[in-house]
Amino acid sequence: MNAIATAHPSAALTHQQRSLLLATLAFIFFTLLPQFWDNDGDLDSLANAMSYATLALGLNIVVGFAGLLDLGYAAFFAIGAYYYGIFTSFQVMPPWSESWAPLATIGLVEKINQGGPDLVHFTLSFWIALPTGGLVAALFGVLFGLPVLRLRGDYLAIVTLGFGEIVQICARNLDWLTNGAAGLNGVQGPKLFGYRFGVHAEPYYYVGLVLVAFLVFVSFRLRGSRIGRAWMAIREDETAASAMGVNLVHYKLLAFAMGAAFAGMTGVFFIAKLQTATPEMFNSAVSSMLLVMVVLGGMGSVWGVVIGAVLLQMMQTWFLPQMSVWLHDIGKMTGSPMLQNVDMVQWTQLIFGVILVLMMLFRREGLVPAVRKVAPLTMEQQTAHVVRGGFQGLDKIGRWTPGTGVALDIKDVVVKFGGLVALNKVSLQVPEGGVVAVIGPNGSGKSTLFNVITGLVAADSGSITFQGVELLGLAPHQVLENGVARTFQNIRLFANLTVLENVLIGEHARLTTGPFGAVIRPPSVVKEESRATEWAMNIIALFGNRLTPRWDQPVTALSYANRRRVEIARAIASRPKILLLDEPTAGMNPAESLELAEQIKSLHDLGLTILLIEHKLDVVTRLADNVIVLDHGDKIAEGLPDVVRKDEEVLRAYLGRAGGH
Amino acid sequence: MTAGDLFLQQAINGLSLGAMYSLLALGFTLVYGIMELINFAHFNVFMVGSMIAMLVLQAFGLSGQQTILTGLPLVGVLLVGFVVSMVGCGLIGVFIERFLLRPLRNVKGPAAMITTIGVSYILFNVVLLTLGTDSKNFPNPLPPIKWEIGGAVLRMREVLIWGIALVLMGGLTYFVTYTKLGKAMRATAQDPEAARMMGVEVDKVVMSAFFLGSALAGASGMIFGLYYNLAKVDIGFAAGLRAFTAAVLGGIGNVPGAMLGGVLIGLIESGSGQVIGAAWTDVVIFGILVLVLVFRPAGLLGRLAPNKS
């Protein structure tokens, strides 16, 4: 690695180590707290704060990581709560029959008699309910997410709002199951080796602390993994995420389910602590409070949402009541009856609204932003080792061994937008290992051609095969899995992520880590991650000093030309068999254009097949074996660059005049 | 009552609810059509409209249903009530747009939507803290004239509600179809970029959409009061969710669609209240919303706003 380059990813540990150290100290502090702070009321409200922190952590996965605005999140909290409540109280008691006996022997039910026939009393253990409550809520998350997660993000907000309301309506009206508005009574508290938790706050406080610590850990593990990157990619740009191999429905559902699981577990904990459950505990005010916690702390920021949850809980249980007392005192001193009767706690929701508006207007990233600020490069770093010409270090990324024959075969593809025919029976072939350029005036259908190949636009008829596989009808991520990677004309990077993260998302389809692997991080996952990072850094290093020193910067901090380079790097990272470049040199000056042309040429020399949309004829002439000319959706010419340049019809379409002056 | 009478009665009720939801849905559809933004503040702008109307009627010395007015005084009081609640809500809408949403116009992501949620809480809680949570008796000066059609009853308030809704919707349709600003609005909904290049002042268009939408919410709030004889701080949520469903059902961004959707939702609500029970109405409405979004996201009449990605 270049000495001028800023720290390699491995050096970033210092930051991680620092936050790990802080986390450990905080955990030790809170573990010891009950020893010197023996106030049951305070511990109780801290335990409640922990419940809200775990809920906020779950909502943060949905809203902060995956960018799905869920306004009915309390529904999953309610599902977990009622699950535990119903299976430990005397609410639902089916008649006893011998088929219940096996469950009785493992302690899940017992036979009781309240005068009349024998009944079944559910006695689900808290320790079983905690994980299974998460599972049940996750199941509901999938069930409700499945129809609506295909919708655009803003519809999701209102649908989740309605969903939250419905769960509450059910809790209020299904009397036989939930005892309606009166609420479930007689919910059992947890027992551990014969020790009953009872009604004192301390044992719950410890369970809450462990739960927060566990979910913080899970959040961090997910965030730093292939799963977290896929979520953040969806949040930043759905289209680009799917074009880079992320299965949108799958990952949105996963986020929804994971968030729901956090809420379900919290529901079990919350109800075990209160030993009662009423519909009001899960109303829309709870969903809104959780949203405020996440927004205040910082969407996507794990520590942020924990801090947001604790701050808001402190505001409600300590600061506002205390402030009312002060105001009453002031009222007595000044003789103002208005101040004497003020109850600041009633202002809570108003304050929530004000927090939301002010945060959005003035500090959208929250109190503890998820994205760290990175120092800009020094002049020295920027100017050192600028290299012109082809790629550096190509040997590190291996070679492609193209087959023979046709790689990409497009036949009679028709795409219509309403009455407009964007592509009219266009056919073209890209041979294995070839470079084909598509040119044509604006609006001639070039980008539509790319969109139809990569599954972003549906074709009305025709066929597109790549190495014998039909691409039409595949989702964008499946197209990428088949080895077709693209860039976009109007750069679509994941704006709030770093250069390295962007390139790593390109690798998404080539990696295998799942959610459990991401959390547990067995050696195989560690190895896969470090290989993925190394490969990504090698690809970033292809662009020499242009990108390498900037690997840790958010892409918004990059110049236009560098963003184009990152987009190409991201596409290469997916190990494509064919690279589709949509005007890669647009907006670059002549020197940069030629530099990029050289780099594309060196990729081609390694054996990569390339389909290119380009306006700059010198670039096309330098690179392409074959040129296709589109005009108004029709293919009007095809041939060697020099031949096409002189074609009468091309000149008319392109330059608006007949050839030959 | 025979089944036929019952059906007729529920149709009368449903049309009145529908008139209210249509007016409210128009506000969602105007703003969504132009900005692709679900304006959650709209829920409670409606509620504030209802409160303003109540205060205006009370200022005329009306309280409850004891004072009955006829002739010119009745027309005058109703007119002032509608105008003040509409202008009041319109100005709230303009304030929200100008000072809270315009700074976020070019911010990607959910920031604008979260802001409208925040504004919605603020409106709700300001009313809660000043007027309280109790259900208030909304003054209704309408004479108790009613007509019996078979076993069903048609009251004067229903005829009045239909009339006012028709006038307002007709006015809006004329506005968006024939006036310069209305055409600019439709052009912006189709393609904001192109509209801007053709000299449309997008700021003005967005602000007018907020004014008109919010003003219609104000009218809708007054209708709610006249219909139910009550005003309450938490009426915004259920009415808003139904109106939004109406907008989606008709095709969001589509002005006639919102009107049609509103009437349909009104009829569905009164029908399902009769058949399934009022406690489950929200579930039915929400089910419709999900079904429409999943199977026919363009709504019945198609959405006019193109997909801007």
Coordinates of C-alpha atoms in Angstrom, one line a residue, chain A residues 360-547:
Chain A
M360 CA -35.4 17.8 10.2
L361 CA -34.8 21.5 9.6
F362 CA -31.5 21.9 11.4
R363 CA -29.8 18.6 12.2
R364 CA -31.1 15.7 10.0
E365 CA -28.2 13.5 11.0
G366 CA -29.3 13.5 14.6
L367 CA -27.3 14.2 17.8
V368 CA -24.9 11.3 17.2
P369 CA -24.5 11.1 13.4
A370 CA -24.1 7.7 11.9
V371 CA -21.6 9.0 9.4
R372 CA -18.3 10.1 10.8
K373 CA -16.7 13.3 9.5
V374 CA -13.5 12.5 7.7
A375 CA -10.8 15.1 7.4
P376 CA -10.2 16.3 3.8
L377 CA -7.0 15.3 2.2
T378 CA -4.0 17.5 2.5
M379 CA -2.6 19.1 -0.7
E380 CA 0.3 16.7 -0.4
Q381 CA -1.9 13.7 -0.4
Q382 CA -4.0 15.0 -3.3
T383 CA -1.1 15.7 -5.6
A384 CA 1.2 12.8 -4.8
H385 CA 1.7 10.0 -7.3
V386 CA -0.9 11.1 -9.9
V387 CA -0.6 8.5 -12.5
R388 CA -1.9 8.8 -16.1
G389 CA -2.7 6.1 -18.5
G390 CA -4.0 2.6 -17.9
F391 CA -4.8 0.9 -14.6
Q392 CA -2.3 0.2 -11.9
G393 CA -1.9 -3.1 -10.3
L394 CA -4.1 -5.0 -12.7
D395 CA -2.3 -8.2 -11.8
K396 CA -4.1 -8.2 -8.5
I397 CA -7.5 -8.6 -9.9
G398 CA -6.9 -11.6 -12.2
R399 CA -7.9 -12.1 -15.8
W400 CA -11.1 -12.9 -17.6
T401 CA -11.0 -15.8 -19.9
P402 CA -13.7 -15.1 -22.5
G403 CA -15.2 -17.9 -24.4
T404 CA -15.8 -17.7 -28.1
G405 CA -18.9 -16.7 -30.0
V406 CA -21.6 -14.3 -28.9
A407 CA -21.8 -13.2 -25.3
L408 CA -24.7 -10.8 -25.3
D409 CA -27.4 -11.4 -27.9
I410 CA -30.2 -8.9 -28.3
K411 CA -33.0 -9.8 -30.7
D412 CA -35.8 -7.6 -31.9
V413 CA -36.3 -5.9 -28.6
V414 CA -39.3 -3.5 -28.4
V415 CA -39.9 -1.2 -25.5
K416 CA -42.9 1.2 -25.5
F417 CA -43.7 3.9 -23.0
G418 CA -47.3 4.6 -23.6
G419 CA -47.4 5.7 -27.2
L420 CA -43.7 6.3 -27.5
V421 CA -41.6 3.6 -29.0
A422 CA -38.3 3.8 -27.1
L423 CA -36.7 0.8 -28.8
N424 CA -38.1 -0.5 -32.1
K425 CA -37.0 -4.1 -32.8
V426 CA -33.4 -3.4 -31.9
S427 CA -31.0 -6.3 -32.4
L428 CA -27.3 -6.4 -31.6
Q429 CA -24.6 -8.8 -30.6
V430 CA -21.6 -8.4 -28.3
P431 CA -19.0 -11.1 -29.0
E432 CA -17.1 -12.7 -26.1
G433 CA -14.2 -10.4 -25.2
G434 CA -15.3 -7.7 -27.5
V435 CA -16.0 -4.0 -27.0
V436 CA -19.1 -2.7 -28.6
A437 CA -20.1 1.0 -28.5
V438 CA -23.7 2.3 -28.8
I439 CA -24.0 5.9 -30.0
G440 CA -26.9 8.0 -31.0
P441 CA -28.4 11.4 -30.3
N442 CA -30.1 12.2 -27.0
G443 CA -33.4 10.4 -26.7
S444 CA -32.4 7.7 -29.2
G445 CA -33.0 4.9 -26.7
K446 CA -29.4 4.2 -25.6
S447 CA -30.1 4.3 -21.8
T448 CA -33.4 2.4 -22.3
L449 CA -31.4 -0.3 -24.0
F450 CA -29.2 -0.6 -20.9
N451 CA -32.3 -0.5 -18.6
V452 CA -34.0 -3.3 -20.5
I453 CA -30.9 -5.4 -20.4
T454 CA -30.5 -5.0 -16.7
G455 CA -34.1 -5.6 -15.8
L456 CA -35.0 -2.0 -14.8
V457 CA -37.4 -1.7 -17.7
A458 CA -39.7 -4.4 -19.1
A459 CA -39.6 -5.2 -22.8
D460 CA -42.8 -5.5 -24.8
S461 CA -41.3 -8.2 -27.0
G462 CA -38.0 -9.7 -28.2
S463 CA -35.3 -11.5 -26.4
I464 CA -32.0 -10.8 -24.6
T465 CA -29.7 -13.7 -23.8
F466 CA -26.3 -13.5 -22.1
Q467 CA -24.2 -16.6 -22.5
G468 CA -27.3 -18.5 -23.3
V469 CA -29.3 -17.3 -20.3
E470 CA -32.5 -15.3 -21.1
L471 CA -32.3 -12.0 -19.2
L472 CA -35.7 -10.6 -20.0
G473 CA -38.1 -11.2 -17.1
L474 CA -35.3 -11.4 -14.5
A475 CA -35.1 -8.9 -11.7
P476 CA -32.1 -6.5 -11.8
H477 CA -30.3 -8.4 -9.0
Q478 CA -30.6 -11.6 -11.0
V479 CA -29.2 -10.0 -14.1
L480 CA -26.2 -9.0 -12.0
E481 CA -25.9 -12.5 -10.6
N482 CA -25.6 -13.6 -14.2
G483 CA -22.5 -11.5 -14.7
V484 CA -23.9 -8.3 -16.2
A485 CA -22.9 -5.2 -14.3
R486 CA -23.6 -1.6 -15.2
T487 CA -22.9 2.0 -14.5
F488 CA -25.5 4.8 -14.8
Q489 CA -25.5 7.9 -17.0
N490 CA -26.4 10.2 -14.1
I491 CA -24.2 8.6 -11.5
R492 CA -26.1 6.6 -8.9
L493 CA -23.8 6.0 -6.0
F494 CA -24.8 5.4 -2.4
A495 CA -24.3 8.9 -1.3
N496 CA -23.9 8.7 2.5
L497 CA -21.6 5.7 2.3
T498 CA -17.8 5.7 1.8
V499 CA -15.9 4.8 -1.3
L500 CA -15.0 1.4 0.2
E501 CA -18.6 0.7 1.3
N502 CA -19.8 1.5 -2.2
V503 CA -17.4 -0.9 -3.8
L504 CA -18.1 -3.6 -1.2
I505 CA -21.8 -3.4 -2.1
G506 CA -20.7 -4.2 -5.7
E507 CA -19.5 -7.5 -4.3
H508 CA -22.8 -8.2 -2.6
A509 CA -23.9 -11.0 -5.0
R510 CA -20.5 -12.7 -4.8
L511 CA -20.6 -13.0 -1.0
T512 CA -22.7 -15.4 1.1
T513 CA -22.8 -14.1 4.6
G514 CA -26.4 -14.3 6.0
P515 CA -27.9 -12.5 9.0
F516 CA -26.8 -15.2 11.5
G517 CA -23.3 -15.4 10.2
A518 CA -23.1 -11.6 10.3
V519 CA -24.0 -11.5 14.0
I520 CA -22.1 -14.6 15.2
R521 CA -19.1 -13.9 12.8
P522 CA -17.6 -17.4 12.6
P523 CA -14.1 -17.7 11.1
S524 CA -15.6 -18.3 7.6
V525 CA -17.4 -15.0 7.7
V526 CA -14.3 -13.1 9.0
K527 CA -12.3 -14.6 6.2
E528 CA -14.9 -13.7 3.6
E529 CA -15.1 -10.1 4.9
S530 CA -11.3 -9.6 4.9
R531 CA -11.0 -11.1 1.4
A532 CA -13.9 -8.9 0.2
T533 CA -12.2 -5.8 1.6
E534 CA -8.9 -6.7 0.1
W535 CA -10.5 -7.3 -3.3
A536 CA -12.3 -4.0 -3.0
M537 CA -9.2 -2.1 -2.0
N538 CA -7.4 -3.7 -5.0
I539 CA -10.1 -2.4 -7.3
I540 CA -10.0 1.0 -5.7
A541 CA -6.2 0.9 -6.2
L542 CA -6.6 0.4 -9.9
F543 CA -7.4 4.1 -10.1
G544 CA -4.1 4.8 -8.4
N545 CA -3.9 7.9 -6.3
R546 CA -7.3 9.1 -7.5
L547 CA -9.3 6.9 -5.1

